[in-house]
Short mmCIF file of C-alpha atoms in Angstrom, two decimals:
data_model
loop_
_atom_site.label_atom_id
_atom_site.label_comp_id
_atom_site.label_asym_id
_atom_site.label_seq_id
_atom_site.Cartn_x
_atom_site.Cartn_y
_atom_site.Cartn_z
CA MET X 68 47.79 23.76 43.44
CA VAL X 69 47.11 24.21 39.71
CA SER X 70 45.20 27.38 38.91
CA GLU X 71 42.17 27.44 36.63
CA HIS X 72 44.16 29.59 34.20
CA SER X 73 47.00 27.03 34.11
CA GLU X 74 44.54 24.22 33.32
CA SER X 75 43.03 26.28 30.52
CA THR X 76 46.49 27.02 29.09
CA ALA X 77 47.38 23.31 29.24
CA ASP X 78 44.16 22.40 27.44
CA ASP X 79 44.88 24.98 24.74
CA ALA X 80 48.41 23.66 24.32
CA SER X 81 47.22 20.07 23.90
CA ALA X 82 44.51 21.00 21.40
CA MET X 83 45.25 20.10 17.80
CA ALA X 84 43.85 21.73 14.67
CA LEU X 85 44.29 19.96 11.32
CA LYS X 86 43.83 21.48 7.88
CA ILE X 87 41.64 19.54 5.45
CA LEU X 88 40.82 20.38 1.83
CA VAL X 89 37.45 19.62 0.26
CA ALA X 90 37.90 19.35 -3.50
CA GLY X 91 36.18 18.04 -6.61
CA GLY X 92 34.50 19.16 -9.79
CA PHE X 93 32.12 22.02 -10.42
CA GLY X 94 28.76 21.64 -8.66
CA VAL X 95 29.65 18.42 -6.81
CA GLY X 96 28.66 19.65 -3.33
CA LYS X 97 31.83 21.08 -1.76
CA THR X 98 30.15 24.20 -0.36
CA THR X 99 27.23 22.07 0.84
CA LEU X 100 29.52 19.65 2.71
CA VAL X 101 31.51 22.39 4.43
CA GLY X 102 28.30 24.17 5.43
CA ALA X 103 26.65 20.97 6.69
CA VAL X 104 29.45 19.94 9.05
CA SER X 105 30.79 23.32 10.18
CA GLU X 106 30.06 24.28 13.78
CA ILE X 107 30.71 27.93 12.96
CA ARG X 108 28.98 29.99 10.34
CA PRO X 109 30.97 29.00 7.23
CA LEU X 110 32.85 31.60 5.22
CA ARG X 111 31.69 31.43 1.62
CA THR X 112 32.96 33.22 -1.47
CA GLU X 113 30.11 32.44 -3.83
CA GLU X 114 29.04 34.57 -6.76
CA MET X 115 26.09 34.26 -9.10
CA LEU X 116 26.77 32.39 -12.34
CA SER X 117 26.91 34.85 -15.21
CA GLU X 118 26.34 34.64 -18.95
CA ALA X 119 30.07 35.17 -19.48
CA GLY X 120 30.79 32.16 -17.29
CA GLN X 121 28.57 29.90 -19.40
CA LEU X 122 31.39 29.67 -21.91
CA VAL X 123 33.73 28.06 -19.35
CA ASP X 124 31.49 26.50 -16.67
CA ASP X 125 29.93 23.20 -17.72
CA THR X 126 26.56 23.10 -15.95
CA ASP X 127 25.41 19.94 -17.73
CA GLY X 128 23.88 17.73 -15.05
CA VAL X 129 23.73 20.56 -12.49
CA ASP X 130 21.19 22.76 -14.24
CA GLN X 131 19.76 24.07 -10.94
CA LYS X 132 23.11 25.54 -9.83
CA VAL X 133 23.01 29.35 -9.76
CA THR X 134 26.16 30.23 -7.76
CA THR X 135 29.81 29.22 -7.81
CA THR X 136 32.74 29.41 -5.37
CA VAL X 137 35.35 31.88 -6.63
CA ALA X 138 37.98 31.60 -3.87
CA MET X 139 37.24 29.10 -1.12
CA ASP X 140 34.82 27.97 1.56
CA PHE X 141 35.97 27.77 5.17
CA GLY X 142 34.49 25.96 8.15
CA ARG X 143 35.51 24.26 11.38
CA ILE X 144 34.39 21.07 13.10
CA THR X 145 35.46 19.50 16.39
CA ILE X 146 35.88 15.75 15.90
CA ARG X 147 36.55 15.06 19.59
CA SER X 148 37.93 16.92 22.59
CA GLY X 149 41.28 18.41 21.60
CA LEU X 150 40.92 17.72 17.86
CA SER X 151 39.43 20.24 15.44
CA LEU X 152 39.47 20.28 11.66
CA TYR X 153 39.74 23.45 9.61
CA LEU X 154 37.98 22.83 6.31
CA PHE X 155 38.95 24.63 3.13
CA GLY X 156 36.64 24.07 0.16
CA THR X 157 38.44 24.61 -3.13
CA PRO X 158 36.89 26.21 -6.24
CA GLY X 159 35.95 23.60 -8.82
CA GLN X 160 36.59 25.40 -12.10
CA ASP X 161 39.90 25.15 -13.95
CA ARG X 162 40.37 28.93 -14.05
CA PHE X 163 40.67 29.08 -10.24
CA TRP X 164 43.20 26.26 -9.90
CA PHE X 165 46.04 28.68 -9.19
CA LEU X 166 44.56 28.86 -5.66
CA TRP X 167 45.02 25.13 -5.02
CA ASP X 168 48.77 25.28 -4.37
CA GLU X 169 48.26 27.95 -1.70
CA LEU X 170 45.34 26.14 -0.09
CA SER X 171 47.14 22.78 0.00
CA GLN X 172 50.13 24.12 1.99
CA GLY X 173 50.19 22.35 5.36
CA ALA X 174 47.10 20.23 4.67
CA LEU X 175 46.86 16.86 6.43
CA GLY X 176 44.75 15.50 3.58
CA ALA X 177 41.79 16.06 1.32
CA VAL X 178 38.28 14.90 0.57
CA VAL X 179 37.61 14.55 -3.16
CA LEU X 180 33.86 14.75 -3.69
CA ALA X 181 32.56 12.80 -6.67
CA ASP X 182 29.25 12.75 -8.54
CA THR X 183 28.72 9.49 -10.45
CA ARG X 184 26.78 11.40 -13.13
CA ARG X 185 29.96 13.40 -13.86
CA LEU X 186 32.68 11.13 -12.48
CA GLU X 187 35.29 12.43 -14.92
CA ASP X 188 35.07 15.85 -13.23
CA CYS X 189 37.00 14.59 -10.20
CA PHE X 190 39.94 13.17 -12.22
CA PRO X 191 41.94 16.45 -11.98
CA ALA X 192 41.58 16.56 -8.18
CA VAL X 193 42.58 12.89 -7.84
CA ASP X 194 45.64 13.50 -10.05
CA TYR X 195 46.55 16.65 -8.12
CA PHE X 196 46.65 14.93 -4.73
CA GLU X 197 48.25 11.72 -6.03
CA HIS X 198 51.12 13.63 -7.66
CA ARG X 199 51.74 15.68 -4.50
CA HIS X 200 51.44 12.64 -2.20
CA ILE X 201 48.66 14.28 -0.18
CA PRO X 202 46.44 11.60 1.41
CA PHE X 203 42.83 11.77 0.24
CA VAL X 204 39.56 9.89 0.32
CA VAL X 205 36.98 9.90 -2.45
CA ALA X 206 33.51 10.68 -1.11
CA VAL X 207 30.74 9.84 -3.56
CA ASN X 208 27.95 12.36 -3.04
CA CYS X 209 24.77 10.33 -3.57
CA PHE X 210 22.47 12.70 -5.43
CA THR X 211 18.76 11.93 -5.57
CA GLY X 212 17.90 10.17 -8.81
CA ALA X 213 21.49 9.32 -9.71
CA ARG X 214 22.41 5.71 -10.36
CA THR X 215 24.05 4.14 -7.32
CA TYR X 216 27.50 2.58 -7.70
CA GLY X 217 29.46 0.70 -5.07
CA ALA X 218 32.77 1.89 -3.67
CA ALA X 219 34.68 -0.81 -5.57
CA ASP X 220 33.12 0.30 -8.89
CA VAL X 221 34.13 3.92 -8.29
CA CYS X 222 37.63 2.86 -7.26
CA ARG X 223 38.08 0.95 -10.52
CA ALA X 224 36.58 3.73 -12.65
CA LEU X 225 38.96 6.31 -11.14
CA ASP X 226 41.96 3.91 -11.24
CA LEU X 227 42.83 4.85 -7.65
CA ASP X 228 46.02 3.78 -5.93
CA GLN X 229 45.53 0.65 -3.85
CA GLY X 230 44.17 1.42 -0.40
CA THR X 231 42.66 4.83 -1.25
CA PRO X 232 39.33 4.88 0.62
CA VAL X 233 36.06 5.41 -1.25
CA VAL X 234 33.00 6.22 0.84
CA LEU X 235 29.39 6.96 -0.03
CA CYS X 236 27.92 10.07 1.58
CA ASP X 237 25.21 12.70 1.55
CA ALA X 238 26.93 16.10 1.56
CA ARG X 239 23.79 17.69 3.06
CA ASP X 240 23.88 15.49 6.16
CA ARG X 241 26.16 16.50 9.05
CA ASP X 242 26.67 12.98 10.41
CA SER X 243 27.44 11.62 6.95
CA GLY X 244 29.97 14.39 6.31
CA LYS X 245 31.56 13.87 9.72
CA GLU X 246 32.04 10.16 8.98
CA VAL X 247 33.87 11.08 5.76
CA LEU X 248 36.18 13.40 7.69
CA ILE X 249 36.90 10.78 10.34
CA ARG X 250 37.80 8.25 7.62
CA LEU X 251 40.17 10.80 6.10
CA VAL X 252 41.89 11.62 9.41
CA GLU X 253 42.36 7.90 10.14
CA TYR X 254 43.69 7.19 6.64
CA ALA X 255 46.00 10.23 6.61
CA GLY X 256 47.31 9.24 10.04
CA ARG X 257 48.20 5.76 8.76
CA MET X 258 49.87 7.20 5.65
CA HIS X 259 51.96 9.70 7.60
CA THR X 260 53.02 7.03 10.12
CA ALA X 261 54.04 4.67 7.29
CA ARG X 262 56.12 7.42 5.65
CA LEU X 263 57.78 8.24 8.95
CA LEU X 264 58.70 4.59 9.49
CA ASP X 265 60.03 4.35 5.90
CA SER X 266 62.21 7.43 6.44
CA VAL X 267 63.89 5.96 9.55
CA GLY X 268 64.02 2.39 8.24
#
């Protein structure tokens, strides 16, 4: 007879937690996405924007933004029984990029959030993950009042590698954010399987 404790231990052993990064430019919605999907109270390291920061933080197009992430955001979401994602939101400004190498260690993949009003702001994140062969999806955060572009248009504008998924989303909406994460897990799974087959082929 299997004890209740043994069943619990078996469930814990079969549970899988995957590390996902949420990246992108300044003010694109990374903190919002992590907060919207997280089933725990998200850890945030936000500080008020200061006058000193105005010299280095480009707030053009995000005039209403009053805080900025200075280390990372952290949240957790259960995709299905036995599969949880740990979400790490990266800081968007160049001066905090030294944190990216630490945060990316052991990551399954990344979500690169994009704002079509400032599409060039996500180029550094795209380059970062492409050069390190970390699977990623581009999630276009559809801001109210911004011109709408299709996934194919964004793919061409960013000159993405063939097959890199581009999805439209609303970072404020939990279901929308969850769909982005599911797409990433599926895509990263295919990429890792393909690499494994190449290595034994």
